[in-house]
């Protein structure tokens, strides 16, 4: 009998690794992590509510920023509650359903971030390179459609990936990570899944094309901005925060990929843990802070909103 056929009858659990701390250290880590998670919620919710409640901030750039903050909260909700629970539990395990749900939430939020960053690059390209056509291209209906698809496509891609992993018969239960991952679950399969390999390859190529699109947007954008001081000032004001957010996302994703491919071979456990959770530490809090500090209009509105409340 394969492991997957025993799930319902025996209440199968995945065991997670990496949380090798003493009880005292776990309590300290729980307090610090709880505070950090509250800060993430505060900065993101403050930015979201400011943009939603202020009609002057309903421009496409701010709408996309709002979507990215929502995605940040969505992704961190897949990690922090479970991680905080594990810090207070003697066993670091996840039920079959809990593990797949956590993996789905976490790894569907990353493509949502990339899709939103791609839309932001397109918005800046149209605003700077085609200013006379901006309002005819970035209409409210089209922006709403862009946002919907930036969520639906990643959710659908991750759903298909999860279904192909669910169909695999498992011959193990240990996941060498602080949280669940479809990649490591698929490595537990008794036989490799051709469907999962094909879907994973398609998803990777699909989102590499997003990066290519961003690059193709910035080439003419830089050429246009270099022609005048006004254009360059606009680039620094609106494009630099986007580039920093893109760099944050790229580094975090690279760390996670490096961990999955090479992390368990020779690195220390603490370094492995950092590589696997960096995506939940830096981008969710840095992105709203970067935009809130760099965009003076947004900064002023956030201050007004907080003082009113």
CSV table of C-alpha atoms in Angstrom, one decimal, residues 25-39 80 83-84 87:
chain,number,residue,atom,x,y,z
A,25,UNK,CA,14.7,30.3,22.1
A,26,UNK,CA,11.3,29.3,20.7
A,27,UNK,CA,9.5,31.7,23.1
A,28,UNK,CA,11.8,34.6,22.2
A,29,UNK,CA,11.5,33.8,18.5
A,30,UNK,CA,7.7,33.6,18.9
A,31,UNK,CA,7.6,37.1,20.5
A,32,UNK,CA,9.9,38.7,17.8
A,33,UNK,CA,8.0,37.0,14.9
A,34,UNK,CA,4.6,38.0,16.3
A,35,UNK,CA,5.7,41.7,16.5
A,36,UNK,CA,7.2,41.5,13.0
A,37,UNK,CA,4.0,40.0,11.6
A,38,UNK,CA,2.0,42.8,13.2
A,39,UNK,CA,4.3,45.4,11.6
A,80,UNK,CA,3.5,33.2,9.7
A,83,UNK,CA,5.2,29.1,11.9
A,84,UNK,CA,4.0,30.7,15.1
A,87,UNK,CA,7.0,27.5,17.7
